[in-house]
Coordinates of C-alpha atoms in Angstrom, one line a residue:
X251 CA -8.5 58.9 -140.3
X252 CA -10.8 55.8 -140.1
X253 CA -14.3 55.9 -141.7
X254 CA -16.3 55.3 -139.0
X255 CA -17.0 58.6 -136.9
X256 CA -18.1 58.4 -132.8
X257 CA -18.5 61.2 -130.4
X258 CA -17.1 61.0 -126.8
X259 CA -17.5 63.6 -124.1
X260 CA -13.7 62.7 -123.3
X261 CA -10.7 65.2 -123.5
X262 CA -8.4 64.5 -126.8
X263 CA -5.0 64.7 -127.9
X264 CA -2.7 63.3 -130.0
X265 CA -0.4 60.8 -128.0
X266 CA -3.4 60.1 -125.1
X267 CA -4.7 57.2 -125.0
X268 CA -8.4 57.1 -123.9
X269 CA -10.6 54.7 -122.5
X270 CA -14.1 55.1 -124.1
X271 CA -17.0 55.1 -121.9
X272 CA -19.7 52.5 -122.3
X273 CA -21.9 53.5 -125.3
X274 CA -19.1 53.9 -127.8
X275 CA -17.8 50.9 -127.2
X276 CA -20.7 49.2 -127.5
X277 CA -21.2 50.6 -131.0
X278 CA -17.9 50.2 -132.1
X279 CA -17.5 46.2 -130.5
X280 CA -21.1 44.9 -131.1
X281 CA -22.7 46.8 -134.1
X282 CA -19.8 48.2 -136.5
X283 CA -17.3 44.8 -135.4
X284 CA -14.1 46.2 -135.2
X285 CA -11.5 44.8 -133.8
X286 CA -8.2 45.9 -131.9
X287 CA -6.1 47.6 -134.5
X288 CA -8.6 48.9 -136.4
X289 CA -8.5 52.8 -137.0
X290 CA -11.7 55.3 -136.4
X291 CA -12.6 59.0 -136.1
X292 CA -13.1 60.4 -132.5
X293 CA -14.7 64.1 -132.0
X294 CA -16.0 65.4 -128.6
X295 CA -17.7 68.7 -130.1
X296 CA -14.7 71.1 -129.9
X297 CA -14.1 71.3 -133.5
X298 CA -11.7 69.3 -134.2
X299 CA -11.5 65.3 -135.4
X300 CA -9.0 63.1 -134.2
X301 CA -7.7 59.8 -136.0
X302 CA -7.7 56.4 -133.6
X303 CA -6.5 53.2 -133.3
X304 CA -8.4 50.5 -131.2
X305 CA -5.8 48.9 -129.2
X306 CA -7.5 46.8 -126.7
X307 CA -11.7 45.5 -126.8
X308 CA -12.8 44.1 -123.5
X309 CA -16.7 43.0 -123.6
X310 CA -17.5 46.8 -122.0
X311 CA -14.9 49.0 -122.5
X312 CA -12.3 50.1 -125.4
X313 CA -9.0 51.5 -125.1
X314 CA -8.0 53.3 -127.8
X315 CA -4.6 55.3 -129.2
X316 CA -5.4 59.0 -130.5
X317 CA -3.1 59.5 -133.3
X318 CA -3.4 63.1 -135.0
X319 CA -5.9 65.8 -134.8
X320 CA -7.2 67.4 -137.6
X321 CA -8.2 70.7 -138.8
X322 CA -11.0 72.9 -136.4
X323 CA -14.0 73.0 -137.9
X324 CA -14.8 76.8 -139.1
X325 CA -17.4 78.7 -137.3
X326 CA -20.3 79.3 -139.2
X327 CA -20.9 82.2 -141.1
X328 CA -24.7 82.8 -140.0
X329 CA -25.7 81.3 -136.7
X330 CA -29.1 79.7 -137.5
X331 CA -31.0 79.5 -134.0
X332 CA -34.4 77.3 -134.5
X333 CA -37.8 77.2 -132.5
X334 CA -40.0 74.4 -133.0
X335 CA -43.1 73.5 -131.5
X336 CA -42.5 69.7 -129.5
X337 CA -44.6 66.8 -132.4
X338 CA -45.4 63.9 -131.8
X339 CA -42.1 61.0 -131.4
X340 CA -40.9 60.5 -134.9
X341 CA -41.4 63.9 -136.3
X342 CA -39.7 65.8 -133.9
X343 CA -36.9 63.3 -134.1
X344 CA -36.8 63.7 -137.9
X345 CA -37.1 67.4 -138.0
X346 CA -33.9 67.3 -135.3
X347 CA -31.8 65.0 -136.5
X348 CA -32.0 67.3 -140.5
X349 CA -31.7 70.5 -138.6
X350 CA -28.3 69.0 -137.6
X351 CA -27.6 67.8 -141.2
X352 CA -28.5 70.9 -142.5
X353 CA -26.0 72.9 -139.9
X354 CA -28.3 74.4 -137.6
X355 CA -26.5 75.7 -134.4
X356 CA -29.1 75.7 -131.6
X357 CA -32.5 74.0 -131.5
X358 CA -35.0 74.5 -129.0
X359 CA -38.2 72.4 -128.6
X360 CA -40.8 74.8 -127.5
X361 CA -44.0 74.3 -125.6
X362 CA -46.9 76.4 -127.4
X363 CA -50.7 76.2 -127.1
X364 CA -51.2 73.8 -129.4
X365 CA -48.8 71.7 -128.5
X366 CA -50.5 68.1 -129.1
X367 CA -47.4 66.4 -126.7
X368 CA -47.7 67.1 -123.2
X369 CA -45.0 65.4 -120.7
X370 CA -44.1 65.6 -117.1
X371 CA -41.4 67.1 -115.9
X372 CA -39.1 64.1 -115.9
X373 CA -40.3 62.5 -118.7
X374 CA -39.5 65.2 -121.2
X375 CA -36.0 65.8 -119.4
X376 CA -36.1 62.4 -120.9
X377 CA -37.1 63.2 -124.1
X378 CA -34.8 66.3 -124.3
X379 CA -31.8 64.1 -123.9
X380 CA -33.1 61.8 -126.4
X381 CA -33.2 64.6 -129.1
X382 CA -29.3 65.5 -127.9
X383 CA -28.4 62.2 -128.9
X384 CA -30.2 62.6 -132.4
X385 CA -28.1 65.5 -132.8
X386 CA -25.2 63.6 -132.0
X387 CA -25.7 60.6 -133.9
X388 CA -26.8 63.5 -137.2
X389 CA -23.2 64.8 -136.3
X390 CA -21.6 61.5 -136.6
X391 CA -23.3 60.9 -140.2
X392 CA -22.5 64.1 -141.6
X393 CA -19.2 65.0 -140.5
X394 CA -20.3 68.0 -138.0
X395 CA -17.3 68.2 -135.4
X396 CA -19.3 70.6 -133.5
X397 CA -22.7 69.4 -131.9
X398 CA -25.5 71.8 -132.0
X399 CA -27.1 72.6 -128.7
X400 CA -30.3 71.1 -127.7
X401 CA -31.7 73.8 -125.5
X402 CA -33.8 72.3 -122.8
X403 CA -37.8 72.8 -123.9
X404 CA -38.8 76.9 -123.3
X405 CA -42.4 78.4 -123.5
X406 CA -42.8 80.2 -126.6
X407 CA -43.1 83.7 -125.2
X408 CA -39.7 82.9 -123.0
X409 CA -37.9 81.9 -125.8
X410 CA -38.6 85.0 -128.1
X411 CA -37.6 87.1 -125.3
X412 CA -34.4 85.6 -124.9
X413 CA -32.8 87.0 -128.0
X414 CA -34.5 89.2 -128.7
X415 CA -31.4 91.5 -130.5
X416 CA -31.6 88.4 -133.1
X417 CA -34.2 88.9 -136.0
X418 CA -36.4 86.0 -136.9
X419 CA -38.4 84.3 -139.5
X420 CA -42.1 83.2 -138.6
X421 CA -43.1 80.4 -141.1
X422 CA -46.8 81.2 -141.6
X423 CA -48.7 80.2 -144.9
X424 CA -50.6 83.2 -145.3
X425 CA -47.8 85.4 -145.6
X426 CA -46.9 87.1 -149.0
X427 CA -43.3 87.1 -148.2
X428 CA -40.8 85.0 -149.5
X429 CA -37.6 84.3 -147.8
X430 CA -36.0 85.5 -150.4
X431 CA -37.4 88.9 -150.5
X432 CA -35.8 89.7 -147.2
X433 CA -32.1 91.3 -146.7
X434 CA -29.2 89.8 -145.1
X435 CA -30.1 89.0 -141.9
X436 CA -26.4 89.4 -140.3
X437 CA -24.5 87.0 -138.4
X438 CA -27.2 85.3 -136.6
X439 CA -30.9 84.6 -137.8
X440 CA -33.8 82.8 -135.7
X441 CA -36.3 80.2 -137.2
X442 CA -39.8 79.7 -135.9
X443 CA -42.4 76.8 -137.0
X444 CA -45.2 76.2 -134.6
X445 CA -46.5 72.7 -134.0
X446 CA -49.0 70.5 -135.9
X447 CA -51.8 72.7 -135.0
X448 CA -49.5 75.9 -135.6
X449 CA -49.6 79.0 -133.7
X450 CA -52.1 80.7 -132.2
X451 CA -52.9 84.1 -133.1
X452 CA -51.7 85.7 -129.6
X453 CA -48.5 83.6 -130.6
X454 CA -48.1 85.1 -134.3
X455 CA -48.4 88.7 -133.1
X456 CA -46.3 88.5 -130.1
X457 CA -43.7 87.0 -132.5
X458 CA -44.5 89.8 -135.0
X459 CA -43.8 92.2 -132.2
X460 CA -40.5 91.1 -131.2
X461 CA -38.6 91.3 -134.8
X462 CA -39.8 88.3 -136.3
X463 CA -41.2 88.1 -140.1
X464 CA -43.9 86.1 -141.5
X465 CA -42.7 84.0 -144.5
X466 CA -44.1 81.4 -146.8
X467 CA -42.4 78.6 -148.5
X468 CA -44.5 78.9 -151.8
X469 CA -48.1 78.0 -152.5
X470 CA -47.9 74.5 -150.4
X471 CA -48.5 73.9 -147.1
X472 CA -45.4 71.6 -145.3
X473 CA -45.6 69.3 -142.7
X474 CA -44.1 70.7 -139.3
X475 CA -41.1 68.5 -139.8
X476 CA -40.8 69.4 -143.7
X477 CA -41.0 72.9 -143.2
X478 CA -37.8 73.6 -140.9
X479 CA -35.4 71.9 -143.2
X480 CA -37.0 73.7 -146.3
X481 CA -36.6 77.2 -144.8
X482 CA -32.8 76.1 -143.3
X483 CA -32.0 75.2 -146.6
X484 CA -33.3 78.2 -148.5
X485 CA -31.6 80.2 -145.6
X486 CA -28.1 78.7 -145.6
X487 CA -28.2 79.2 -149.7
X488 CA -29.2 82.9 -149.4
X489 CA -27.4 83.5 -146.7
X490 CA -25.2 80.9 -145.0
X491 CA -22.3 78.0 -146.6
X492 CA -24.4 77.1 -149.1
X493 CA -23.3 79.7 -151.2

């Protein structure tokens, strides 16, 4: 299969071939160069990549030749589900695009008290579809062939109820627990990290209350974009494929 990877919403199958819709094309024409003949890697988030051939590059549009499938993409072991309170632009972009990297399956931007970012309606529909193409472009970098869901933003309290069968870590400073104190969580863990300004305290009980766990990450205190991919990592090497 070629070395450059692009997701398309399109059905696959070895023998079709496809006409990409307008942003891949654009990528693969204008910013990677390639040319007719020139083979790629197609996924569209059910698991699987498929090997391509170009075989026709119009100024808008690519037609392209899907050549083999390859193998599904295992489900994950542990289903890592992760809150985090909606930063400011960058962070929040950085924290979702290594929550991806680091094999996250869900992430949902949640709207706390402290939340310094607040957005109409329409304008963070806007800014929720922005983070599901982070994730998107994270999957094309690191080989994911299934995208994580980008739940559209929740308030806090909603989103703790909505699972509530799942336990959950709370990162809090002032905990004494370490992660790695705690048993096996199962098949399916939940991740909380409040916004720059953190939680509130009604926030940290009514977390406490509905099976979540205060940790710390050690005796330094992370950025809200640093601590998510510290506590992912820690989890997925207790716990998940890191093993």
């Amino acid at each position: 299969m070629g070395e450059h990877r692009i997701y398309t919403q399109l059905p696959l199958a070895a023998g079709d071939v496809v006409s990409l819709e307008e942003g891949p094309p654009h990528h693969l024409l204008k910013v990677l160069r390639l040319k007719p003949g020139a083979e790629l890697t197609l996924f569209n988030g059910n698991g699987c990549d498929y090997g391509a051939r170009i075989i026709d590059a119009g100024k808008r549009s690519a037609q392209v030749e899907i050549l083999d499938q390859g193998v599904e993409e295992a489900t994950p072991a542990l289903r890592i589900s992760l809150g985090i309170g909606i930063s400011k632009g960058e962070r929040m972009d950085f924290a979702v695009q290594k929550a991806v990297e680091l094999g996250v399956s869900e992430i949902t931007p949640l709207i706390t008290e402290r939340c310094v970012v607040r957005l109409s309606r329409e304008r963070m529909h806007k800014r929720c579809n922005h983070w599901r193409q982070v994730a998107i472009s994270a999957c094309e970098q690191s080989g994911r062939r299934r995208v994580p869901l980008v739940i559209d933003p929740m308030e806090l309290d909603d989103w703790i109820e909505s699972s509530d069968s799942t336990p959950g870590l709370l990162l809090e400073h002032r905990s004494e627990r370490v992660i790695g104190q705690l048993p096996a969580p199962g098949t399916g863990i939940r991740l909380l990290v409040g916004p720059e300004g953190g939680l509130s305290e009604e926030e940290r009980t009514f977390a406490l209350r509905h099976r979540f766990t205060g940790v710390q990450l050690g005796p330094r205190v992370l950025r809200t974009e640093t601590a998510p991919l510290a506590a992912i990592a820690a989890i997925q090497t207790l716990w998940g494929d890191f093993r």
